Every structure is written in C-alpha cells, then in structure tokens.
PDB file of C-alpha atoms in Angstrom:
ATOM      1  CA  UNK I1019       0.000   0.000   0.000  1.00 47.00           C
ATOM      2  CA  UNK I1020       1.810   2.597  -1.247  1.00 53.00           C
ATOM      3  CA  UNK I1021       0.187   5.540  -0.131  1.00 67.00           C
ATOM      4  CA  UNK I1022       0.506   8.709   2.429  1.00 75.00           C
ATOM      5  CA  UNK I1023      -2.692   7.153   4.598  1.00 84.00           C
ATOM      6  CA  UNK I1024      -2.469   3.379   4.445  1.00 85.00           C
ATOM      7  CA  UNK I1025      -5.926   1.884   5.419  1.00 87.00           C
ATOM      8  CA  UNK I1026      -7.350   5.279   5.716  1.00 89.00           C
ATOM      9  CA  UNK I1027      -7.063   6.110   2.466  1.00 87.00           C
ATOM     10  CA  UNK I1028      -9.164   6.549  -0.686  1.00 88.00           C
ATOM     11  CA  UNK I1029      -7.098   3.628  -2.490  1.00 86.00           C
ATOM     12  CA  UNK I1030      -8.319   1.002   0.345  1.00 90.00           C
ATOM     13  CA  UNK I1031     -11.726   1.372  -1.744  1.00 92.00           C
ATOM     14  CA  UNK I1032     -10.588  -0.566  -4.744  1.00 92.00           C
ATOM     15  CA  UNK I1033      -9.166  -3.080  -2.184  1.00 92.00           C
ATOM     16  CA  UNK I1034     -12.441  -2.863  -0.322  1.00 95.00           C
ATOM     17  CA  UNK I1035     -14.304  -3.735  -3.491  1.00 96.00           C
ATOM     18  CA  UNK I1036     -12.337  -6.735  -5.021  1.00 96.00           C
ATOM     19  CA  UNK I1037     -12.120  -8.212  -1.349  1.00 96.00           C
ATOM     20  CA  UNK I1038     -16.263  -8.114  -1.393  1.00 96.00           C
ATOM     21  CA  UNK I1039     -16.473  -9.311  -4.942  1.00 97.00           C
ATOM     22  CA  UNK I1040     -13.750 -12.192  -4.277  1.00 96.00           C
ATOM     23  CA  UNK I1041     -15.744 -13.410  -1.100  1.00 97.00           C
ATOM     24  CA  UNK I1042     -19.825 -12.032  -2.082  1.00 97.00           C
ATOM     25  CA  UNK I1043     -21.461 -15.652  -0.666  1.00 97.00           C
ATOM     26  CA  UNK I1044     -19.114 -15.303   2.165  1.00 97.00           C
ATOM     27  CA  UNK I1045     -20.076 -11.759   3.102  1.00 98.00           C
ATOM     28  CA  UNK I1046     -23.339 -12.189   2.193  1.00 98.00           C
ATOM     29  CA  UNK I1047     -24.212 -14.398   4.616  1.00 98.00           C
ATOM     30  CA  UNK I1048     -22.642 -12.744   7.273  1.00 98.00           C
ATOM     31  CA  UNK I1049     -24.894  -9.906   6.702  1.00 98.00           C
ATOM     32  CA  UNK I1050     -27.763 -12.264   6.463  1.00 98.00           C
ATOM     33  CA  UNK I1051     -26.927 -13.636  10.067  1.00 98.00           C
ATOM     34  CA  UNK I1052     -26.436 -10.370  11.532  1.00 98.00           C
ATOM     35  CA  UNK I1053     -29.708  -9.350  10.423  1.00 98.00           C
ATOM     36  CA  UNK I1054     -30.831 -12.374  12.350  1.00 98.00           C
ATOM     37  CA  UNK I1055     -28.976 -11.223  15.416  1.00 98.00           C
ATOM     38  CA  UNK I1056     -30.377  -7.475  15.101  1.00 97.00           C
ATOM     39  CA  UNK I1057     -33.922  -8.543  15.053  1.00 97.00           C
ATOM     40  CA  UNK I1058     -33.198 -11.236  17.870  1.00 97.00           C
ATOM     41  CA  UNK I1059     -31.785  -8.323  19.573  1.00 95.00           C
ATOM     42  CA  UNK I1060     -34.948  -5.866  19.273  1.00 93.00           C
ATOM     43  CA  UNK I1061     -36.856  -8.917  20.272  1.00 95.00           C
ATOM     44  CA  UNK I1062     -35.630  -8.812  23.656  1.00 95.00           C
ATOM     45  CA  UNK I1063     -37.538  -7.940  27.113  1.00 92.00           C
ATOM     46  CA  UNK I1064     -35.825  -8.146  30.538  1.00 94.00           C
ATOM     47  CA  UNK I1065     -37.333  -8.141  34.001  1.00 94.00           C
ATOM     48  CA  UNK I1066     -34.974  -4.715  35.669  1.00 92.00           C
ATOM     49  CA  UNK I1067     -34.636  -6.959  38.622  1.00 92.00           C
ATOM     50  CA  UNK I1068     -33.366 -10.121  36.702  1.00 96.00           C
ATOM     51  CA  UNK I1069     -29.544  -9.535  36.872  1.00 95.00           C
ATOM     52  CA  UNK I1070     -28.673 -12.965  35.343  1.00 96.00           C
ATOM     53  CA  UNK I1071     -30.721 -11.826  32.174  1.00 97.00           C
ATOM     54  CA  UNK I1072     -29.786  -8.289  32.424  1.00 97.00           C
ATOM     55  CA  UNK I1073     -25.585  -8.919  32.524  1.00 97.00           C
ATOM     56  CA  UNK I1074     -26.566 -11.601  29.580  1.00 97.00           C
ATOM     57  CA  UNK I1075     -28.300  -9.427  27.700  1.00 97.00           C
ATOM     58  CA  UNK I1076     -25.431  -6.400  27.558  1.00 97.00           C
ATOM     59  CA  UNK I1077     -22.665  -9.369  27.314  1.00 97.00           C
ATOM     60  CA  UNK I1078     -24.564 -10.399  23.735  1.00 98.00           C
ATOM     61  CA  UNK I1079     -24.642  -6.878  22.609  1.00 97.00           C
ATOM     62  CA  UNK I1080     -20.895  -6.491  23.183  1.00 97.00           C
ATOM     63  CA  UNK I1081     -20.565  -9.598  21.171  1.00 98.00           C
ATOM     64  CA  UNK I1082     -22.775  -8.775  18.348  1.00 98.00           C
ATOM     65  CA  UNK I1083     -20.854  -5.675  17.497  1.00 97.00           C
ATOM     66  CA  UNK I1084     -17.355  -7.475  17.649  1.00 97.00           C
ATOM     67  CA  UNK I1085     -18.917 -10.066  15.230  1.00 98.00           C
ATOM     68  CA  UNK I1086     -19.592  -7.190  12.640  1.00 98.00           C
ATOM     69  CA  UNK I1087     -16.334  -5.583  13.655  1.00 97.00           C
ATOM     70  CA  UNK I1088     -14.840  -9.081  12.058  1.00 97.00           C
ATOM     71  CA  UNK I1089     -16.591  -8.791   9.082  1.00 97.00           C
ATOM     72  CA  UNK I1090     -15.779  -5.134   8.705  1.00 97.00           C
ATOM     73  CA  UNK I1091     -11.918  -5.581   9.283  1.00 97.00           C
ATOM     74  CA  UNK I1092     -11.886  -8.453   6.808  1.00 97.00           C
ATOM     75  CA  UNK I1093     -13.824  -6.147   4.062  1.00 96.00           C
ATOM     76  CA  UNK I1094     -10.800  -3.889   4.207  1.00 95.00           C
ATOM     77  CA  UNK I1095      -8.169  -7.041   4.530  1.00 94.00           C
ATOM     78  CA  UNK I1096      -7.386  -6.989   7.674  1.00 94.00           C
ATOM     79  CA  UNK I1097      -6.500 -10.274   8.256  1.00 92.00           C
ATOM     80  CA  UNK I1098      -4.560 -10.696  11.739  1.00 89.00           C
ATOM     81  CA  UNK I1099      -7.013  -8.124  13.136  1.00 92.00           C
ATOM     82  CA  UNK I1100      -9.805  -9.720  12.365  1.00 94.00           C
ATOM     83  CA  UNK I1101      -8.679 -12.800  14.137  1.00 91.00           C
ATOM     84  CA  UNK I1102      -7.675 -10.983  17.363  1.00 91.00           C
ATOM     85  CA  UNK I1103     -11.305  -9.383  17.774  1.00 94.00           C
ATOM     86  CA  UNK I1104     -12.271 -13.150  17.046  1.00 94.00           C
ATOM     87  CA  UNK I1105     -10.666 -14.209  20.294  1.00 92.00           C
ATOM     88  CA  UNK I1106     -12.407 -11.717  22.404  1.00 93.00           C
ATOM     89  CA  UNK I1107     -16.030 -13.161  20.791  1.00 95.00           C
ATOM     90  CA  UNK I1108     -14.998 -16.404  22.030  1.00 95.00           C
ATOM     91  CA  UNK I1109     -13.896 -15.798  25.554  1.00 95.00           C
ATOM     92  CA  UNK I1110     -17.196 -13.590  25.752  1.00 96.00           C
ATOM     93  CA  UNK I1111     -19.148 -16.611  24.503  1.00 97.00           C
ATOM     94  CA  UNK I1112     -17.950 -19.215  27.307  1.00 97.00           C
ATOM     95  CA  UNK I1113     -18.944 -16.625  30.125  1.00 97.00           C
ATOM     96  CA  UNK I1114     -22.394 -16.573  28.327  1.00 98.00           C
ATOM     97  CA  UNK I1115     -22.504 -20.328  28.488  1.00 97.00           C
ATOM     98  CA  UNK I1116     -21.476 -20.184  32.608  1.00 97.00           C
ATOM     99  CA  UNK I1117     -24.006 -17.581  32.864  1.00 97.00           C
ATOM    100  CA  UNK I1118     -26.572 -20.142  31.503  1.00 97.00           C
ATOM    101  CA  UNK I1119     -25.787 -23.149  33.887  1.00 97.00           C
ATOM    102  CA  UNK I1120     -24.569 -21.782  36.601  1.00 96.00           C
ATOM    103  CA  UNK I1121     -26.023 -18.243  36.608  1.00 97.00           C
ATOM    104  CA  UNK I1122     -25.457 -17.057  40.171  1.00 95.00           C
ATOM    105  CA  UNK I1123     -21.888 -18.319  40.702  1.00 94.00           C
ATOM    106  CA  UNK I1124     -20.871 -17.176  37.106  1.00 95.00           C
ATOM    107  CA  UNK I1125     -22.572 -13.370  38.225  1.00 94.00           C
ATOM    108  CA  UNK I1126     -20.368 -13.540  41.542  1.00 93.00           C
ATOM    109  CA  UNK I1127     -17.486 -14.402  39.606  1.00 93.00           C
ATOM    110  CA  UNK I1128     -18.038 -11.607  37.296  1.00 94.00           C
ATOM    111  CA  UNK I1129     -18.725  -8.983  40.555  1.00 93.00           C
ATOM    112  CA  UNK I1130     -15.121 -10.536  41.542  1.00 93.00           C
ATOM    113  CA  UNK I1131     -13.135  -9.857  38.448  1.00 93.00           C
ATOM    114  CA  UNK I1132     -14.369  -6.172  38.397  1.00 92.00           C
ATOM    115  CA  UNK I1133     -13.241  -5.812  41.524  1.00 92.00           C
ATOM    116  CA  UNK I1134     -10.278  -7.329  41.125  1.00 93.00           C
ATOM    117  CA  UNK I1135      -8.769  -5.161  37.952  1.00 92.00           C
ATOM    118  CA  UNK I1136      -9.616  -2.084  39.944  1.00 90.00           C
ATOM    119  CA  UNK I1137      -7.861  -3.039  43.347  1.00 90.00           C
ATOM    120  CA  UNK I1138      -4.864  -4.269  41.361  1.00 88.00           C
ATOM    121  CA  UNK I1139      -4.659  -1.117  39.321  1.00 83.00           C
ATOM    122  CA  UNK I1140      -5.046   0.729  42.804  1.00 84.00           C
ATOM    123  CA  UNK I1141      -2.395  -1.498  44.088  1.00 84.00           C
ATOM    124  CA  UNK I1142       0.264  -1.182  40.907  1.00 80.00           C
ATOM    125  CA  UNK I1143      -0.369   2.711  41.144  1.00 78.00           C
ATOM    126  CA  UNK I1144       0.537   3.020  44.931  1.00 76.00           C
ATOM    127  CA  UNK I1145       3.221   0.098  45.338  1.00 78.00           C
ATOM    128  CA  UNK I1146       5.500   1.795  42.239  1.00 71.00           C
ATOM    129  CA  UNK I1147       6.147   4.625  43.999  1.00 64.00           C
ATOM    130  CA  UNK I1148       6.931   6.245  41.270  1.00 64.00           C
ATOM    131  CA  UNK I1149       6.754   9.822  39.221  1.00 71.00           C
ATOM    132  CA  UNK I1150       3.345   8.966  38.108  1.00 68.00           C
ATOM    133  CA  UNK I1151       2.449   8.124  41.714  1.00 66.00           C
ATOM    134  CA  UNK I1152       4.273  11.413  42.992  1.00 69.00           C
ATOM    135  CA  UNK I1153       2.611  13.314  40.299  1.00 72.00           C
ATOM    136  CA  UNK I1154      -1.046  12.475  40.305  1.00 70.00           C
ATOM    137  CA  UNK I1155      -0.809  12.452  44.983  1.00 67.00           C
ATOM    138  CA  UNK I1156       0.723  16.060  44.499  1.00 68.00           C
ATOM    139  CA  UNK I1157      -1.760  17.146  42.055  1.00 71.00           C
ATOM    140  CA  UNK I1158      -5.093  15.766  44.159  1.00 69.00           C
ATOM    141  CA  UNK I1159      -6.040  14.185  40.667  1.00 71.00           C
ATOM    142  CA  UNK I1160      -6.403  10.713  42.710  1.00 72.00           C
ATOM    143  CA  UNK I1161      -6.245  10.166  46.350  1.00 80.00           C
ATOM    144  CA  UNK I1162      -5.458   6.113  46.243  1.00 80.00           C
ATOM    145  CA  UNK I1163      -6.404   5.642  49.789  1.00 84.00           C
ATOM    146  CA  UNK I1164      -9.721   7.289  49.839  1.00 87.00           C
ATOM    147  CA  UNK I1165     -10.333   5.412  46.394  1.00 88.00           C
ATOM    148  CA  UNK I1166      -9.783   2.092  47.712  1.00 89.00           C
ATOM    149  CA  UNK I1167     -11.313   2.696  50.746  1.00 91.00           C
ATOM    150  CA  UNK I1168     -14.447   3.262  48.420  1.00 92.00           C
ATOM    151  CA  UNK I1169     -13.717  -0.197  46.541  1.00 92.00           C
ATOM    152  CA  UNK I1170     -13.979  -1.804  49.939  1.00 91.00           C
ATOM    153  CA  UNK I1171     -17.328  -0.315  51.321  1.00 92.00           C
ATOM    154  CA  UNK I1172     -18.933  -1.124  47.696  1.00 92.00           C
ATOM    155  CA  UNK I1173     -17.726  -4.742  47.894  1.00 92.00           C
ATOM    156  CA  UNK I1174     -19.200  -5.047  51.780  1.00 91.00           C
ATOM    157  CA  UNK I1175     -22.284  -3.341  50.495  1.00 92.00           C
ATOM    158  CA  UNK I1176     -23.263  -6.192  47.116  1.00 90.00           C
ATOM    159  CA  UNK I1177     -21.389  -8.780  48.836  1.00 90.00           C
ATOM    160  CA  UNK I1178     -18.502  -9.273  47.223  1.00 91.00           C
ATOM    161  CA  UNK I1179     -16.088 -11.250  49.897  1.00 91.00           C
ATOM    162  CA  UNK I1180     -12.858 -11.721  47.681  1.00 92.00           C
ATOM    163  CA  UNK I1181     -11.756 -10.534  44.524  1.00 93.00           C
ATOM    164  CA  UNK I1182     -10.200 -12.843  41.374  1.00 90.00           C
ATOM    165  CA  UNK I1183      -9.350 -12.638  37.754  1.00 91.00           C
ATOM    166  CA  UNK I1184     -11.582 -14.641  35.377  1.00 90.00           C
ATOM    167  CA  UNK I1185      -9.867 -17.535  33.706  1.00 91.00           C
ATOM    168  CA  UNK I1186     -10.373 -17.940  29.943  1.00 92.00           C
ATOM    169  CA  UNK I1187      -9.644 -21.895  30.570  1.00 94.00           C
ATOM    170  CA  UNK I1188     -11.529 -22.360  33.589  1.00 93.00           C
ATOM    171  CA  UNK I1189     -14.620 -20.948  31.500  1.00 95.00           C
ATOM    172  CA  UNK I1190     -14.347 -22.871  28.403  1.00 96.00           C
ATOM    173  CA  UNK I1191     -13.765 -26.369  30.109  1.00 95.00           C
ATOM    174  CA  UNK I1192     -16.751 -25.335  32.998  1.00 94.00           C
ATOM    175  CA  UNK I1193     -19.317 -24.564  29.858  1.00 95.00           C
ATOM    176  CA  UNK I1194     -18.168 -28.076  27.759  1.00 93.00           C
ATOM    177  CA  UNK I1195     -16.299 -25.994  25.264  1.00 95.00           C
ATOM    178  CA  UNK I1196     -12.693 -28.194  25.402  1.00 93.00           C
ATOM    179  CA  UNK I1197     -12.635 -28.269  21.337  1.00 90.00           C
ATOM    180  CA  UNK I1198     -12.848 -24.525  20.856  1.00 92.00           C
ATOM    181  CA  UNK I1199     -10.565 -23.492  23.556  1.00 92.00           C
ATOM    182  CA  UNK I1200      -7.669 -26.394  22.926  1.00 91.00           C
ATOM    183  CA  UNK I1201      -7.771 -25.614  19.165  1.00 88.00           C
ATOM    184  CA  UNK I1202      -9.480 -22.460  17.950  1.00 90.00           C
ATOM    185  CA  UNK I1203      -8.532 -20.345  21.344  1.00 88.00           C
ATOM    186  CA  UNK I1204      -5.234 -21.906  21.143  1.00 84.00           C
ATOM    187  CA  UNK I1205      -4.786 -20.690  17.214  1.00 82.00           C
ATOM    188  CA  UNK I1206      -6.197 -17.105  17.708  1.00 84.00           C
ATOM    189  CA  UNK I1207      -3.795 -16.528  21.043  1.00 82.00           C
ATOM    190  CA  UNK I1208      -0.760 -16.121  18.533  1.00 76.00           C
ATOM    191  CA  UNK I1209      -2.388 -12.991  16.533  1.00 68.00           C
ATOM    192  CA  UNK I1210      -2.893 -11.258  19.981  1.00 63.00           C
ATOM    193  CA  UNK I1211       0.545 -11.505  21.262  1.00 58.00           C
ATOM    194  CA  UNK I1212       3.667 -10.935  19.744  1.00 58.00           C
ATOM    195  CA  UNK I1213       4.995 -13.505  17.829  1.00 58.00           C
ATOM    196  CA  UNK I1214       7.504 -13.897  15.191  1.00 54.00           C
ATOM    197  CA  UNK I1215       6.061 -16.454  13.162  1.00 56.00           C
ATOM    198  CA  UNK I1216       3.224 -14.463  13.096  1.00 59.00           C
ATOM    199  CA  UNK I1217       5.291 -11.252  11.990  1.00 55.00           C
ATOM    200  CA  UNK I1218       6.204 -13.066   8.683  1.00 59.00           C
ATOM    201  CA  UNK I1219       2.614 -12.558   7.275  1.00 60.00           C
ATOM    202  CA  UNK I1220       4.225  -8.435   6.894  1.00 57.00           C
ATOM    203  CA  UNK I1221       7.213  -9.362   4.794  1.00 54.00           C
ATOM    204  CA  UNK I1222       7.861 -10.591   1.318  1.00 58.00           C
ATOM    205  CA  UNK I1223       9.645 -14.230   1.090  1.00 58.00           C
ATOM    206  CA  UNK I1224      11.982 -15.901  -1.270  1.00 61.00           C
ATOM    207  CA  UNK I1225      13.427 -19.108  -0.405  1.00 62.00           C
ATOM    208  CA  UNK I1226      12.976 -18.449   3.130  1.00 61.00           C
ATOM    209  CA  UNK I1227      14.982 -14.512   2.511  1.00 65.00           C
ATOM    210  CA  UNK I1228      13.018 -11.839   3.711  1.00 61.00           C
ATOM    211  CA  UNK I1229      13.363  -9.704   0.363  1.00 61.00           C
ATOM    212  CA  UNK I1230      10.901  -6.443   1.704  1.00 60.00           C
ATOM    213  CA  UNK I1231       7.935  -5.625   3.946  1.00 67.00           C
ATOM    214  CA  UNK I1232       4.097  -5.656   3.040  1.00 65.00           C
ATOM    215  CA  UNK I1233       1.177  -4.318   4.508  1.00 72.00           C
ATOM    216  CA  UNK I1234      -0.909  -4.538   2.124  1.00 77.00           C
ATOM    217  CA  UNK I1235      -4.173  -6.232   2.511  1.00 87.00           C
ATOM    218  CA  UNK I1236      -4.733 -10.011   2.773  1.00 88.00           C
ATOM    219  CA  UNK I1237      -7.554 -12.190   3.675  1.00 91.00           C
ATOM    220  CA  UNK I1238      -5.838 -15.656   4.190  1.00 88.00           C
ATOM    221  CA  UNK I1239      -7.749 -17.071   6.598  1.00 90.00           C
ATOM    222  CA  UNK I1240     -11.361 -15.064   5.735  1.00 95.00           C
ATOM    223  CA  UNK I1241     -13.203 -18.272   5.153  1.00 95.00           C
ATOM    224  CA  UNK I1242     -12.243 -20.124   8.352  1.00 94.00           C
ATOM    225  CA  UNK I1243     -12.594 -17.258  10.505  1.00 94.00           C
ATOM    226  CA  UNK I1244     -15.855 -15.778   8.953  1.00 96.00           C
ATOM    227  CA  UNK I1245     -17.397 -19.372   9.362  1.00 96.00           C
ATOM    228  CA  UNK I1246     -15.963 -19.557  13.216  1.00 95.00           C
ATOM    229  CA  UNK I1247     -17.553 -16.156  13.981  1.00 96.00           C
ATOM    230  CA  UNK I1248     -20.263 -16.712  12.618  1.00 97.00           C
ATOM    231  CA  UNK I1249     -20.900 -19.962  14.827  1.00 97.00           C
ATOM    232  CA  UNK I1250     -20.046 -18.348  17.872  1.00 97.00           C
ATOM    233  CA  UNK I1251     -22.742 -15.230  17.645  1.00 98.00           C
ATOM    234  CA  UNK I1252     -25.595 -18.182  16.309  1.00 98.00           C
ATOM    235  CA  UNK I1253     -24.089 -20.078  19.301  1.00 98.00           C
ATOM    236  CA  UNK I1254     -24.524 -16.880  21.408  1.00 98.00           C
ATOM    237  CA  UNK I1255     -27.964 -16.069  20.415  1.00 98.00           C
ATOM    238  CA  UNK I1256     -28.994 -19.807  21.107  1.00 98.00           C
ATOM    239  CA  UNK I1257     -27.845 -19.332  25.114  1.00 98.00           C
ATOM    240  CA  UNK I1258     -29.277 -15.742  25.200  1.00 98.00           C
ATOM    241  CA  UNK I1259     -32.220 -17.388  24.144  1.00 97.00           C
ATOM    242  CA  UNK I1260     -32.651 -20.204  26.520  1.00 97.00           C
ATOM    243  CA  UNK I1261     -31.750 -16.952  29.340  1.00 97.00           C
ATOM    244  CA  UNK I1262     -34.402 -14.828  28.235  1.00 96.00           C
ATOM    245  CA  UNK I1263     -36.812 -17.750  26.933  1.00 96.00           C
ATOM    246  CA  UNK I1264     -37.310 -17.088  23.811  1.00 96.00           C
ATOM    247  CA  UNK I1265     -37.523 -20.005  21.565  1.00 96.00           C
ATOM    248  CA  UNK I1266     -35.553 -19.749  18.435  1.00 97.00           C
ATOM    249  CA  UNK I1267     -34.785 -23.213  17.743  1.00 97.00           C
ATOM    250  CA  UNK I1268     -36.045 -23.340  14.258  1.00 97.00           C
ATOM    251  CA  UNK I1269     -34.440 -19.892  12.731  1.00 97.00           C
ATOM    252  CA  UNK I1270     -30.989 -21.317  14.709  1.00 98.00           C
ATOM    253  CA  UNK I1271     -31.501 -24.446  12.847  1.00 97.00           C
ATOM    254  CA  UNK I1272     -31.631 -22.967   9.560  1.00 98.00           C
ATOM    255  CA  UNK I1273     -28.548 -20.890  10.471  1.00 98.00           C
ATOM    256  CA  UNK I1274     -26.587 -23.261  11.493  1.00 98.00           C
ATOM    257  CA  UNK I1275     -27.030 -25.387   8.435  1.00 97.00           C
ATOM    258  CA  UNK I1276     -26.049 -22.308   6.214  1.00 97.00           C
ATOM    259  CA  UNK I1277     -22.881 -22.145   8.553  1.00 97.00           C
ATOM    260  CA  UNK I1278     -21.780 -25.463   8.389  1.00 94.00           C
ATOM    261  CA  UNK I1279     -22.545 -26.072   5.027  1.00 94.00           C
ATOM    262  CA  UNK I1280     -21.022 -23.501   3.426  1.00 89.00           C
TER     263      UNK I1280
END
C-alpha cells in the first residue's frame, strides 16, 4: 500500500471492493446472520430486577458488534485483526454459556473480576512509587487511599467477599467448550501476542529470505474465521435465548445449516 494514509485512504476502496467481490457468498451471509442477530436483539424484554438476564443481555450486545467488527476488518483485509477481535467473541461466549448453567456463581465471579482489575490497578499505582504516583498524589487528581477505601465499602455493600481474575480456561472447560478453547482459542492466542512467526505474514519471502515488507491487505484465513464467527454469535444467540426464553430453535436451525454447510 503505497500511499501517504495506508488503510485510511481513498485507495483502500478498490481493495475494499475486489475483497467483497472475491468473497460475495461469504459476506453475504454474514450480513444475512447479523440481520438475524439485530432482530433477535430488538426482540428482547428483561425483568430490571433479573440480573442474570440483564448482565446476559449487555454481554450479547458487546458480542454482536465485535462479530460485525470481524466482518468489517476483513472487508478492508485486515486479516490478523480480524482474528484478534475473534478471540475476544470467544472468551465472551464461554462466560455466556457459565451464565446459563450456573447463573449465580458465574454473576459472583463476574462482581469478583471487576473488583479485582480495579484493586490491582489501585495497588500497581501506589506500590510503584513512582513519578506517576508522585505526580497524580501532588496534584489531588487521585487520592489512592480514599479510592480504595471506596472499593472496599462497595464490595461489603453487594457482597462481594474476595476478589479474582476470570480464567479464559476455567470458562471454556466449565461450559463443555474443550474443542474450541484447545484448538481455535489456542490458534487465535498467537495474533494477539507478539509472535515472530506471526510477523512473517508483513514481509515478502523468497526461499525463506526476507526480500521487503508488506502491509498490504490479505484475507488468508477469511473463510475459516468468517465461518468460526459466525458460529459463535448463532451459538450466542442460542444461550441468550434459553436466558431470556425465547424459543428460536427453528431460525438457529436454519442458520446453522447455512454455517456449516457452506
């Protein structure tokens, strides 16, 4: 890509159009399913004192716009992208499942990893020591003590006894999802951290010499991870809808067929 503005500029449109063109059955029916999901979405009533349904409900919403984020990023070729927001879909998806069978611990659990990112942030800020520490203390922009000492009185107050991080792992194997998480999760972990294997997909090859760099856009794995995303949101909408009990066992059906046949 050649150009002053990379992705965001006019000459992504060409790109943009050739990707769609290339891949119209595949993107098609990712807008088809979303359309599905949007309607589901609309369909949806929830009791304000039903917190299992409630923390579902916002959890799907979050997921539905990170499945059309996929779609999007792969309509302008962006490939590794893509997959990363993948990832997130599918560690979103195994805390719907928990929420499903076992609501109330899974709703603690979630109370507990809130708590715990913002009394470890607390903690990091005030155990440095250091300039930034020094800097926001002598400018009153955040008084740790009195913060934390807020923390505290809100956990006493909804009942939240300890605090702990929510484990990827321990959600996928408590929710019977051992296949997605020992080889999909697995796969998608490498295009979210840094790794040099994954680094190659930016350079040009020849024999194994690295002969220039590319960031041009690609879409080598838009079929696989299309069809993955797309099972996860139908997957998605089928536990929201046991949650909120709304039967949509015969429009998932048809779905799913589309998805697996494809």
């Amino acid at each position: 890509m050649l150009n002053l503005n990379g992705y965001l500029g006019n000459e992504i449109n060409e790109s943009r159009k050739r990707i769609y063109e290339e891949n119209k059955k595949l993107f098609d029916l990712c807008i088809e399913i979303n359309q599905f999901c949007q309607i589901f979405k609309y369909e949806l009533k929830v009791d304000d004192d039903d917190n299992i349904a409630i923390v579902s409900t916002l959890l799907y919403f979050k997921l539905l716009d990170s499945f059309q984020t996929v779609v999007l990023l792969y309509g302008y070729g962006l490939d590794t992208q893509a997959r990363t927001v993948n990832r997130t879909i599918l560690e979103g998806l195994w805390v719907l499942k928990n929420l499903n069978i076992n609501p109330q611990e899974t709703y603690q659990l979630l109370l507990e990893d809130e708590y715990f990112k913002k009394v470890n942030m607390l903690q990091d800020i005030k155990n440095n020591n250091d300039d930034f520490y020094k800097y926001i203390s002598f400018n009153n922009i955040l008084n740790v003590e009195e913060e934390m000492k807020k923390l505290e009185e809100n956990m006493k107050r909804i009942g939240v006894k300890k605090i702990r991080k929510i484990n990827a792992k321990e959600m996928a194997l408590n929710s019977d999802s051992e296949l997605e998480y020992y080889y999909i999760y697995k796969l998608l972990c490498v295009d979210v951290h840094v790794d040099t294997g994954q680094l190659t997909n930016y350079s040009i090859n020849l024999n194994g010499i690295i002969e220039g760099f590319d960031d041009s856009p690609r879409v080598n794995s838009i079929e696989e991870i299309l069809i993955t995303t797309s099972d996860i949101i139908l997957k998605a909408t089928m536990v929201l809808s046991k949650i909120v009990k709304i039967d949509k066992t015969i429009d998932l059906k048809y779905y799913f067929e589309k998805v697996h046949i494809f």
